[in-house]
XYZ file of C-alpha atoms in Angstrom:
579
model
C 76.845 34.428 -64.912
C 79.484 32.009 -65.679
C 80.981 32.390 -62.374
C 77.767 31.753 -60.760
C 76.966 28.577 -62.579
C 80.960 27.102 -61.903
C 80.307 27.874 -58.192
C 76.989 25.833 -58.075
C 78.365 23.369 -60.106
C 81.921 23.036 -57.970
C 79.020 23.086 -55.132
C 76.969 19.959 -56.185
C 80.257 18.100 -57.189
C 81.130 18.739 -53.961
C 78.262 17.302 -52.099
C 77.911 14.350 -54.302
C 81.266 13.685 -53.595
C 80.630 13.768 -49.609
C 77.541 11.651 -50.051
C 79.225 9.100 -51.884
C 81.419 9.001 -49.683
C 79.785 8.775 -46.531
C 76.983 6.897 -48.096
C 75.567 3.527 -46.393
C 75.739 -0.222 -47.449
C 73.104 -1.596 -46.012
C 72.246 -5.571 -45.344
C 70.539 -7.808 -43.094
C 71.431 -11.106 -41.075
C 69.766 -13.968 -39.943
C 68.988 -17.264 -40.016
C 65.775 -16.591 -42.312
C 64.855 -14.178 -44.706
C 67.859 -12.207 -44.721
C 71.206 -11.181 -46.827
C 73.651 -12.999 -45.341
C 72.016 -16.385 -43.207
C 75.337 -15.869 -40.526
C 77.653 -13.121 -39.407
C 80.609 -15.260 -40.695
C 79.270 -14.983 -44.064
C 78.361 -11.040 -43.768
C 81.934 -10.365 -42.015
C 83.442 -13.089 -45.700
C 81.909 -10.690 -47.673
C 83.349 -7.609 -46.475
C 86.758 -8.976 -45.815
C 86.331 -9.899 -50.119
C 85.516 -6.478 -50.613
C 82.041 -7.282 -52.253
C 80.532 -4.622 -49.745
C 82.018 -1.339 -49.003
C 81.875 2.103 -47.186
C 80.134 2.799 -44.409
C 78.620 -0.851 -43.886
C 75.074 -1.603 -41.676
C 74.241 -5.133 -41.104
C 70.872 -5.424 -39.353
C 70.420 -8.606 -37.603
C 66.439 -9.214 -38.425
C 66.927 -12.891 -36.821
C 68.917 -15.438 -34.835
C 72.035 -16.461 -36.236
C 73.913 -19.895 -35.416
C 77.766 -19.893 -36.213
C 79.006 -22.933 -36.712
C 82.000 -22.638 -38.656
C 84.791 -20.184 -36.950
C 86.620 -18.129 -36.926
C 83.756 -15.449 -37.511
C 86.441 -12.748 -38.120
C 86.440 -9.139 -39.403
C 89.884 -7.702 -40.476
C 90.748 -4.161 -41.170
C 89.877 -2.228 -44.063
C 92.729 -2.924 -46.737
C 94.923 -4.835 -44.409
C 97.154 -8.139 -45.207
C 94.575 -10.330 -45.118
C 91.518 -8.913 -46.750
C 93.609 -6.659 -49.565
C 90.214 -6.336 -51.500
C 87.857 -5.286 -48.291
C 86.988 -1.381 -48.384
C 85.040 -0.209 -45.754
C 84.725 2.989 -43.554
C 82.966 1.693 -40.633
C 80.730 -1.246 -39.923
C 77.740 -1.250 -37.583
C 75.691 -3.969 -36.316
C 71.971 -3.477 -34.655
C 68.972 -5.802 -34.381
C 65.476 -4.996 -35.311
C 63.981 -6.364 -33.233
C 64.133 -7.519 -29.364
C 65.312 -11.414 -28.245
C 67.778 -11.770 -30.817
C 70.885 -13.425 -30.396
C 74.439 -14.552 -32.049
C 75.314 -17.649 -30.948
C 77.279 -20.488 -31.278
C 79.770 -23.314 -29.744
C 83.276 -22.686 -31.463
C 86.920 -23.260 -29.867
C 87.480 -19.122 -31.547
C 85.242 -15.984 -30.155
C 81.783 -15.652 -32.088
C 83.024 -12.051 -32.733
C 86.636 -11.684 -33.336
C 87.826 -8.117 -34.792
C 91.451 -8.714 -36.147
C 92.794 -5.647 -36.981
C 89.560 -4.186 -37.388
C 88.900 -0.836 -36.471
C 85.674 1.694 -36.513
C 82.942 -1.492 -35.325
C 80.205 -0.809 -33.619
C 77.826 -3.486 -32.261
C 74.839 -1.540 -30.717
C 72.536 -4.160 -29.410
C 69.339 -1.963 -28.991
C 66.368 -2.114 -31.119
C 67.055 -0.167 -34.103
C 69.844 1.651 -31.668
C 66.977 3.459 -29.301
C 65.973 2.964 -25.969
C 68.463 1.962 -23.167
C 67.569 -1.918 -22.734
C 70.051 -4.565 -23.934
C 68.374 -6.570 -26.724
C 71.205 -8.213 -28.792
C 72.855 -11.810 -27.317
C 75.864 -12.216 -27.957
C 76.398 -16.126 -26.809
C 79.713 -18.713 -26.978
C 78.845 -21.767 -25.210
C 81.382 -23.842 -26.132
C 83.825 -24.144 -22.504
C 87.359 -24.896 -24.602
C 90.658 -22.492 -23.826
C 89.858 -20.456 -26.961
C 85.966 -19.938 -26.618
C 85.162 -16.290 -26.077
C 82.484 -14.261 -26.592
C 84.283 -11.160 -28.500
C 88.009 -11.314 -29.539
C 89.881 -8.332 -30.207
C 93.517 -8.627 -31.638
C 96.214 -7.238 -33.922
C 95.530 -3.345 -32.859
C 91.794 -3.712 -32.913
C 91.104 0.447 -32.120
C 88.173 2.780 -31.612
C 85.844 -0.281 -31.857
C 82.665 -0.044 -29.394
C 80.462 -2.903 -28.189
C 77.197 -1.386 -25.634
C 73.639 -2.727 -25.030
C 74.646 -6.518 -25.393
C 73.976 -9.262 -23.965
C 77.193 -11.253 -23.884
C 78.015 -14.804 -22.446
C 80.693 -17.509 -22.894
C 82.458 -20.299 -20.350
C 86.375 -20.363 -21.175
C 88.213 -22.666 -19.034
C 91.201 -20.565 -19.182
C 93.113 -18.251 -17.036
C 94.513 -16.317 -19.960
C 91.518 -15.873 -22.017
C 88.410 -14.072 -20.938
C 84.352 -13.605 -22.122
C 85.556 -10.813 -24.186
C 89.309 -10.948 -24.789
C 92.112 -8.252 -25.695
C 95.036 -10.333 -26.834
C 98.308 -9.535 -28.394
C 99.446 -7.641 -31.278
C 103.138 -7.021 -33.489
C 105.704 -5.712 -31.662
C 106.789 -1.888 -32.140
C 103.951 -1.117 -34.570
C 101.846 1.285 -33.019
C 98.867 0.794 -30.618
C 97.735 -2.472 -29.453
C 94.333 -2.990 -28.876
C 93.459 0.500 -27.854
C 90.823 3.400 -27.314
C 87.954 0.267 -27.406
C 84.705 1.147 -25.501
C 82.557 -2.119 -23.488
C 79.582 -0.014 -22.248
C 75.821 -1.078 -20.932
C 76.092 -4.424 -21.468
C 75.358 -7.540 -19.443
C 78.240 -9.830 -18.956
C 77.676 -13.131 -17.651
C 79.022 -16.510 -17.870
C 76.277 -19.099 -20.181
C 74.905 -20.566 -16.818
C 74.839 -20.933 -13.484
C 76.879 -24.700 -13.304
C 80.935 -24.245 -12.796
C 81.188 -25.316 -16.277
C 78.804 -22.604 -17.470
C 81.165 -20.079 -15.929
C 84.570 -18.214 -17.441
C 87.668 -18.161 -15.892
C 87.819 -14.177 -16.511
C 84.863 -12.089 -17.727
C 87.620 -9.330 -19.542
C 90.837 -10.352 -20.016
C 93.686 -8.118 -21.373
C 97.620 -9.289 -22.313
C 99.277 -6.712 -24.929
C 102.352 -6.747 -26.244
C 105.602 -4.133 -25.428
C 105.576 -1.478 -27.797
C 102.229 -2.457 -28.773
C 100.259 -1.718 -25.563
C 96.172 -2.238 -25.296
C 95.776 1.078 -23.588
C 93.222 3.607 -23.181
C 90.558 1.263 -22.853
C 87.102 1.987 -21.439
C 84.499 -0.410 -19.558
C 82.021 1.310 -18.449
C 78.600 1.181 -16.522
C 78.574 -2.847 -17.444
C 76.658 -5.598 -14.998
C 79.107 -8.085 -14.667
C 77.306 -11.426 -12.777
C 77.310 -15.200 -12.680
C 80.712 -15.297 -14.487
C 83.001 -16.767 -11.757
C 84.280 -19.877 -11.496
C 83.522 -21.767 -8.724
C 86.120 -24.612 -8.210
C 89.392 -22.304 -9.562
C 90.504 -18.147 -8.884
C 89.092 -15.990 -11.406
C 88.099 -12.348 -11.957
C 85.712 -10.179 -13.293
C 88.329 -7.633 -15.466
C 91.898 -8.830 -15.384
C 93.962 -6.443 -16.589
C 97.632 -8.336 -17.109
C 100.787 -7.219 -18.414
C 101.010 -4.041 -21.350
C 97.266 -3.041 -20.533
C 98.079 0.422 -19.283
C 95.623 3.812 -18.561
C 92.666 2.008 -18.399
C 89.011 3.644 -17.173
C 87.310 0.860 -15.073
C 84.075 3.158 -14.162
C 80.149 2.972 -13.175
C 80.321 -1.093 -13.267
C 78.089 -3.220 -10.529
C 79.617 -6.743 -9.691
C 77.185 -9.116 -8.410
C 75.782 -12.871 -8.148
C 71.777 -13.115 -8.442
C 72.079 -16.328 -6.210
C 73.984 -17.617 -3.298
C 77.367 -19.605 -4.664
C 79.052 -22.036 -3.416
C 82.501 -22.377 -3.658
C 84.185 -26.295 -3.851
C 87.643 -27.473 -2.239
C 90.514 -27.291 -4.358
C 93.766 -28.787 -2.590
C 95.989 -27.564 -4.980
C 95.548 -23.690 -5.241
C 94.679 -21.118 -3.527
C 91.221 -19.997 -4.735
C 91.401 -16.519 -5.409
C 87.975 -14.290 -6.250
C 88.933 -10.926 -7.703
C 86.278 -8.093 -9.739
C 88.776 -5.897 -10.721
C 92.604 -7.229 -10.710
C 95.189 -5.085 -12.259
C 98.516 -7.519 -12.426
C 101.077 -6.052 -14.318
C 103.919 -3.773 -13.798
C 103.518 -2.159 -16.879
C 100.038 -1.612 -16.686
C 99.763 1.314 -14.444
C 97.453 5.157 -14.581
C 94.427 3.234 -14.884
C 91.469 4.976 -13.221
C 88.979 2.812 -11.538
C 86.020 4.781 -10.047
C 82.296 4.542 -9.542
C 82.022 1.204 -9.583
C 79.821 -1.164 -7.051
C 80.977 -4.315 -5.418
C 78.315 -6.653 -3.350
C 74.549 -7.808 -3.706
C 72.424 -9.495 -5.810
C 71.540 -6.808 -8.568
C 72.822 -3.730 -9.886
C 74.171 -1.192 -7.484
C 74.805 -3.500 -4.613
C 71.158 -4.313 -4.716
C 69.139 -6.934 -3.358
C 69.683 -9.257 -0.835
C 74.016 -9.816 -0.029
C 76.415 -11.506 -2.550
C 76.969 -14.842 -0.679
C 79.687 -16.659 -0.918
C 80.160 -20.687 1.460
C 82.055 -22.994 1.137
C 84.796 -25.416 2.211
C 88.140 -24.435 0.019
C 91.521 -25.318 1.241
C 92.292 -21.604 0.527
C 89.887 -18.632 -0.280
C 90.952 -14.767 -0.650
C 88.115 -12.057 -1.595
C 89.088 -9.174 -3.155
C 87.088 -6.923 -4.577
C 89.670 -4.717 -5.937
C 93.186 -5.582 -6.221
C 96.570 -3.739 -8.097
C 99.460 -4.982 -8.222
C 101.590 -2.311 -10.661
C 104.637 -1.826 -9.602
C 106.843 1.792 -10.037
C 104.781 3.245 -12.839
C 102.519 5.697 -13.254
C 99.423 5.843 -10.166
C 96.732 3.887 -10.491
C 93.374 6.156 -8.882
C 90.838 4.018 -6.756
C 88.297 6.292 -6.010
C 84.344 6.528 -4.747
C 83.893 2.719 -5.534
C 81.057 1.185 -2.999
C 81.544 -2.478 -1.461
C 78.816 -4.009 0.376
C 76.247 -6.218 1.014
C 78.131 -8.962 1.146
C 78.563 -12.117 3.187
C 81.147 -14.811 3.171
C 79.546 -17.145 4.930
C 81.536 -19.828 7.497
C 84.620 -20.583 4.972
C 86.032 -23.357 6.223
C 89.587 -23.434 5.126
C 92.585 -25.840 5.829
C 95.022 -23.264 4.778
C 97.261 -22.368 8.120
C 99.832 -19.644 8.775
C 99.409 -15.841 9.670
C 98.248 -13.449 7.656
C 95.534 -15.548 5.811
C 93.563 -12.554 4.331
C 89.957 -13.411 3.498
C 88.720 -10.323 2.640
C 89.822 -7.501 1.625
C 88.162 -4.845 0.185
C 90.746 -3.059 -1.686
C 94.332 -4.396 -1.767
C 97.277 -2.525 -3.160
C 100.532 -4.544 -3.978
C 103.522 -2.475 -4.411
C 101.921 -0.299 -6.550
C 101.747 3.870 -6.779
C 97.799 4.446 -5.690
C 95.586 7.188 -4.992
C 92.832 5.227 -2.811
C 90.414 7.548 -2.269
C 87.216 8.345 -1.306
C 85.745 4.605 -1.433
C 82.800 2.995 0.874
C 83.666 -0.466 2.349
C 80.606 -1.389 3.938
C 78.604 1.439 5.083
C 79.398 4.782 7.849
C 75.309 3.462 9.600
C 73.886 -0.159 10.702
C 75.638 -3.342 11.113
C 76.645 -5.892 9.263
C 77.205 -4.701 6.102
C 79.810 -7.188 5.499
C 80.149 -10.079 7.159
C 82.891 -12.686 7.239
C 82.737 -15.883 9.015
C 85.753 -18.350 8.848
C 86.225 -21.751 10.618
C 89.106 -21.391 12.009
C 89.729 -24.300 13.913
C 92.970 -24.166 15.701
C 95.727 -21.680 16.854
C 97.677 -21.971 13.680
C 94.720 -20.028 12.258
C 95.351 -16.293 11.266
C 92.365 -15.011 9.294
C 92.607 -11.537 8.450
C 89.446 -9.136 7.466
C 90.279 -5.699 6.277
C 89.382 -2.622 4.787
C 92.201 -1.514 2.576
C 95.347 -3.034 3.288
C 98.687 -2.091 1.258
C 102.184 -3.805 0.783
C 105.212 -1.394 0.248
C 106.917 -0.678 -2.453
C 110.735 -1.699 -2.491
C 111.344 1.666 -4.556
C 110.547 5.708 -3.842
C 106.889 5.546 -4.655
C 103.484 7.166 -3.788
C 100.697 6.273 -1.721
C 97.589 8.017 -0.699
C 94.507 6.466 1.007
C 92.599 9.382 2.204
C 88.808 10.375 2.611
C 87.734 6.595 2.720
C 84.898 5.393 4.975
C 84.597 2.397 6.155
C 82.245 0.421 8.422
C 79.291 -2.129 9.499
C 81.485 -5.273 9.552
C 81.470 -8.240 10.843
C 84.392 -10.687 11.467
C 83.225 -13.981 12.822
C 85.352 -16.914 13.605
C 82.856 -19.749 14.533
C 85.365 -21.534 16.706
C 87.055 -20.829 19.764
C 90.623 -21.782 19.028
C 91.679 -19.749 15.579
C 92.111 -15.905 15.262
C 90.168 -13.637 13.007
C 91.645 -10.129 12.873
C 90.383 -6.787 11.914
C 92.355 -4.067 10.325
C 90.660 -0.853 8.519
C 93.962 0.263 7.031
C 96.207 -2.390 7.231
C 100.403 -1.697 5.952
C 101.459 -5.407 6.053
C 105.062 -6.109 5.284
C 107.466 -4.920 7.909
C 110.407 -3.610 5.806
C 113.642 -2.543 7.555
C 114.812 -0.213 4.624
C 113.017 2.668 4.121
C 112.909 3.290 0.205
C 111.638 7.307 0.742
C 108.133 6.058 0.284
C 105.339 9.293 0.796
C 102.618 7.552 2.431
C 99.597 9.628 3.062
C 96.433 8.624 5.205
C 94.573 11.194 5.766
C 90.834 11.969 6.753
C 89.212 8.506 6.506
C 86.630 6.958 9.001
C 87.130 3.933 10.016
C 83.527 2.785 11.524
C 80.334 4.142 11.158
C 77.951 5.890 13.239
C 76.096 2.898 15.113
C 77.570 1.207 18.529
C 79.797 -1.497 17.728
C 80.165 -0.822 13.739
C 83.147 -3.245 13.963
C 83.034 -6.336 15.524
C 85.715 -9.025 15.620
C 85.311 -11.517 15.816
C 81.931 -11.199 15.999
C 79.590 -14.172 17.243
C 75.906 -15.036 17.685
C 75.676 -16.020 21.110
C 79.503 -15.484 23.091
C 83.113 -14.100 22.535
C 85.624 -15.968 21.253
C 88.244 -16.946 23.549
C 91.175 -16.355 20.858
C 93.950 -13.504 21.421
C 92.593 -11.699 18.515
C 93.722 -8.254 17.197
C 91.871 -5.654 16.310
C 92.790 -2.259 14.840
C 91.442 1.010 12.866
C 94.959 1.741 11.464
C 97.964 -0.875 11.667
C 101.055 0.096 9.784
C 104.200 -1.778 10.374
C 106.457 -0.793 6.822
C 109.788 1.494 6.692
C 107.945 4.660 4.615
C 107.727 8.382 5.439
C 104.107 8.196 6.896
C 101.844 10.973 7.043
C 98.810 9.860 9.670
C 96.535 12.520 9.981
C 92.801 13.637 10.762
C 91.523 10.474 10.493
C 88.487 9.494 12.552
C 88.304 5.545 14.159
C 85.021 4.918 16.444
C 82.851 2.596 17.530
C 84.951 -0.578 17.089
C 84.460 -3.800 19.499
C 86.742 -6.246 19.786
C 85.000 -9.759 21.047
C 87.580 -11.846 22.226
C 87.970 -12.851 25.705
C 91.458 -14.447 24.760
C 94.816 -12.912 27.424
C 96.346 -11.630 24.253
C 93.177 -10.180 22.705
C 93.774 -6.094 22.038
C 92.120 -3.404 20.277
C 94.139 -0.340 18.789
C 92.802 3.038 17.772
C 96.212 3.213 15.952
C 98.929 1.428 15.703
C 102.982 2.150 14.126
C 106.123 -0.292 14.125
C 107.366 1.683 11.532
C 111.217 2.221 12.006
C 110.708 5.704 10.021
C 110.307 9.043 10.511
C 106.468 9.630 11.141
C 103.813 12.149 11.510
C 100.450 11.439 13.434
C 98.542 14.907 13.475
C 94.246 15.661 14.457
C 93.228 12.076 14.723
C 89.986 10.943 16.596
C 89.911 7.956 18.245
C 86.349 6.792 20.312
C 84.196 4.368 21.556
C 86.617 1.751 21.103
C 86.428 -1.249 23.624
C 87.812 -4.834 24.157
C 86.777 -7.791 26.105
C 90.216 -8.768 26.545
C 91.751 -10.148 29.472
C 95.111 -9.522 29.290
C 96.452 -7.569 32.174
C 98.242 -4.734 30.008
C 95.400 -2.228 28.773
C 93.649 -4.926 26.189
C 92.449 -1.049 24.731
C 94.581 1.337 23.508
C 94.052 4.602 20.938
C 97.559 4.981 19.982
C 100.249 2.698 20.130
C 104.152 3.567 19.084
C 106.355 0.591 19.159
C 109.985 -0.270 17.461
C 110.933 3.639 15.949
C 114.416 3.598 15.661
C 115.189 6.121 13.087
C 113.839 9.689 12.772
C 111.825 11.676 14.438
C 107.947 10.660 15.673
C 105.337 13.486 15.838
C 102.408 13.022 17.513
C 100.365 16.290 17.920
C 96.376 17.470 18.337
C 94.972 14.200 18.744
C 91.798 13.327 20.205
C 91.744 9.941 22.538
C 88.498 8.795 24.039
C 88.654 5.110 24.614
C 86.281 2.987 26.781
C 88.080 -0.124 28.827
C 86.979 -3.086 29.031
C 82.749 -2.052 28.332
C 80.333 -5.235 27.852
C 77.837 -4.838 24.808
């Protein structure tokens, strides 16, 4: 009997133990009838330790912070020795609520702070995002949500959130820096299902970067997830900025399910002193390599590419589009795979900028970086028109460039794969007669003379759709341009150890009436031992004058080293065709 009762006894200890300490400290915020009449003073009291455990804060109203910063710190830490706390959530109860304020500091910033959950869904159910989260104050330091000091395992979803930051090392939510050497930065942090926009429409309603990351060595912000976000209205308009910049110590990130648009038309202002540059997702760092970024969509005016096409005009001295751009360096590979860009139209950019090699588009761009590129949609394998870019380019000294996926190659032994990619239904327009537009789907662009023992692997992508004339460049409404333009489904030109094989180009036109003016199926200057194995190459035509063959499938120029294989390939061209 005795042992019976100590069992049930040792039992209930037990479980009043767990409940107390699991057990929930519940208050509300808002600017009227609540607890706590701002998140400041909620996030005061906890830092004091005058509320503990597993905290709730239920925002039952609008707040308005006007004194900053509004900061949480970790449980115990340096500077909240008295705060005591498991976790902290904050919900609203009830839809249309908002946080808001106009402070040179973020209206949330977690310092140190980990185990935070803002879940801005009523009462945490449904799927629609009900919580604001708003900064409209347009100074360097204004952010929406800060996270700093090895902020970890926090997770913000279902929001609403908005600021206007001027700067280009600051962001609408920001990852910043931590100490040196003592463990994780700002790490394992989930942004998921919310809307991310800048506070209006205006230039000065708009944020420099919508995510911005900068760790510190031995303290990297890694293993970070952003997820299945909207991101829209945030960039700038007179300056470069980018949707998620992920700079230097930012490695292994997961960039996945997001859709990048703008609900309106933009237009973009001249800026003689930089080159604008647009990026959504620009990875800048050579020590922030293995990130994965998949899933995502690029283009329209709503979710999913929806809508009618993300316009961009505009008279900058310089403008580059990128949708996706990495630039990592020899470390670990970065994966680009089954992102979709379309529905998008850059419409008559007028730039001053001259040289060659001006590239105004490109879909994805890899920088001397170990990639996987794979399986991605750049316009789309049916129709026309998917994309369209149209550049003023009005003299010879013009070189536009429009392409696919282009690639610069590593100075080191690295790894590069681009394989299983389609791309199609584009447009290159040059609305002068004078300037050249060219077209490349897979575009190599620096001509190296050492050859570092690079694997290069393209392999089974197609390279225009299934409609006549998927391609056209440059493409105009009523005649062909007279410039010598070039126009190719693969154009590789680096030292590297390239593997070129059962890849499908088709249905390409190139426009220009200019004596220069070519089309290639394929085309290698590489000075490198190369394999080109099972390729297709059809329906490709020119209106090029030029008395050599202005169309040619595939086109060897400049080996000098090695051996060239070129085996089971399929050439069906068509010379010199009108539309």
């Amino acid at each position: 009997m005795k042992t019976t009762i100590f069992k049930c006894f040792t039992f209930v200890v037990l479980l009043l133990s767990q409940y107390i300490s699991y057990s929930q400290t519940i208050r509300t915020v808002g600017n009227t009838g609540a607890n706590y009449s701002t998140l400041k003073a909620a996030f005061d009291d906890i830092n004091a330790g005058t509320i503990t455990g597993d905290i709730v804060l239920q925002v039952i109203a609008n707040t308005t912070e006007t004194v900053g910063p509004v900061v949480l710190y970790q449980s115990g830490s340096t500077n909240a020795l008295n705060s005591n706390y498991n976790s902290v959530l904050i919900y609203p109860t009830s839809a249309g609520l908002s946080i808001s304020g106009s402070l040179n500091s973020a209206i949330v910033s977690l310092n140190e702070a980990d185990n935070v959950t803002i879940d801005g869904r009523v009462n945490q159910t449904g799927t629609t995002p009900s919580l604001t989260i708003e900064n409209t104050n347009n100074a360097n330091g204004a952010s929406a949500i800060w996270l700093g000091n090895h902020a970890e395992s926090n997770t913000i979803k279902y929001c609403n959130i908005k600021a206007c930051n001027t700067s280009p090392t600051s962001g609408i939510i920001h990852f910043t820096t931590s100490i040196a050497g003592s463990g994780n930065g700002n790490s394992n942090n989930t942004i998921e299902y919310n809307n991310i926009s800048g506070t209006s429409n205006a230039d000065n309603g708009r944020s420099n970067n919508a995510i911005y990351s900068a760790g510190t060595a031995g303290s990297l912000n890694s293993n970070n997830l952003i997820r299945n976000n909207n991101f829209f209205n945030h960039h700038r308009l007179s300056v470069s900025s980018n949707a998620i910049h992920v700079a230097a110590n930012s490695p292994n990130w997961i960039i996945s399910g997001n859709s990048f648009y703008e609900t309106a038309a933009i237009t973009v202002t001249n800026n003689t002193a930089t080159n604008k540059r647009d990026y959504m997702i620009f990875i800048n760092a050579n020590t922030s390599g293995g990130s994965i970024i998949s899933s995502n969509f690029i283009g329209g005016r709503g979710p999913e590419c929806s809508g009618l096409a993300y316009t961009v005009a505009g008279s900058p001295s310089q403008y580059n589009f990128r949708p996706i751009y990495v630039n990592t360096g020899n470390t670990a590979i970065t994966t680009i795979e089954n992102n979709i860009i379309r529905n998008i139209s850059l419409s008559n950019i007028n730039s001053t900028q001259t040289g060659e090699n001006i590239r105004v588009f490109t879909g994805i761009d890899s920088y001397r970086s170990n990639v996987n590129i794979n399986k991605n949609q750049i316009g789309s394998n049916s129709g026309n028109s998917s994309i369209v870019v149209s550049v003023a380019a009005g003299t010879a000294s013009h070189q536009y460039i429009t392409a696919g996926i282009t690639n610069d190659p590593p100075f080191y032994q690295g790894q590069i794969t681009i394989s299983n990619n389609i791309i199609g239904s584009i447009d290159a327009i040059n609305t002068t007669t004078n300037g050249r537009h060219d077209f490349y789907g897979i575009y190599e662009t620096l001509a190296l003379s050492t050859n570092y023992g690079t694997n290069f692997q393209i392999t089974g992508n197609i390279i225009g759709g299934t409609t006549a004339n998927s391609i056209r460049a440059p493409r105009t409404d009523n005649t062909d341009n007279s410039a010598s333009t070039i126009v190719a489904g693969i154009h590789l030109r680096g030292a590297a150890n390239f593997t070129i094989a059962n890849n499908t180009v088709r249905n390409i036109r190139q426009q220009s009436t200019g004596s220069g003016a070519i089309v290639y199926g394929l085309f290698t200057s590489a000075a490198s031992p190369h394999t080109i194995d099972g390729n297709e190459i059809y329906n490709i035509t020119s209106a090029g004058t030029n008395s050599t063959p202005s169309t040619q499938g595939i086109r060897l120029q400049g080996q000098t080293t090695g051996q060239v294989h070129v085996r089971n390939n399929i050439v069906l061209p068509k010379f010199r065709t009108t539309d």
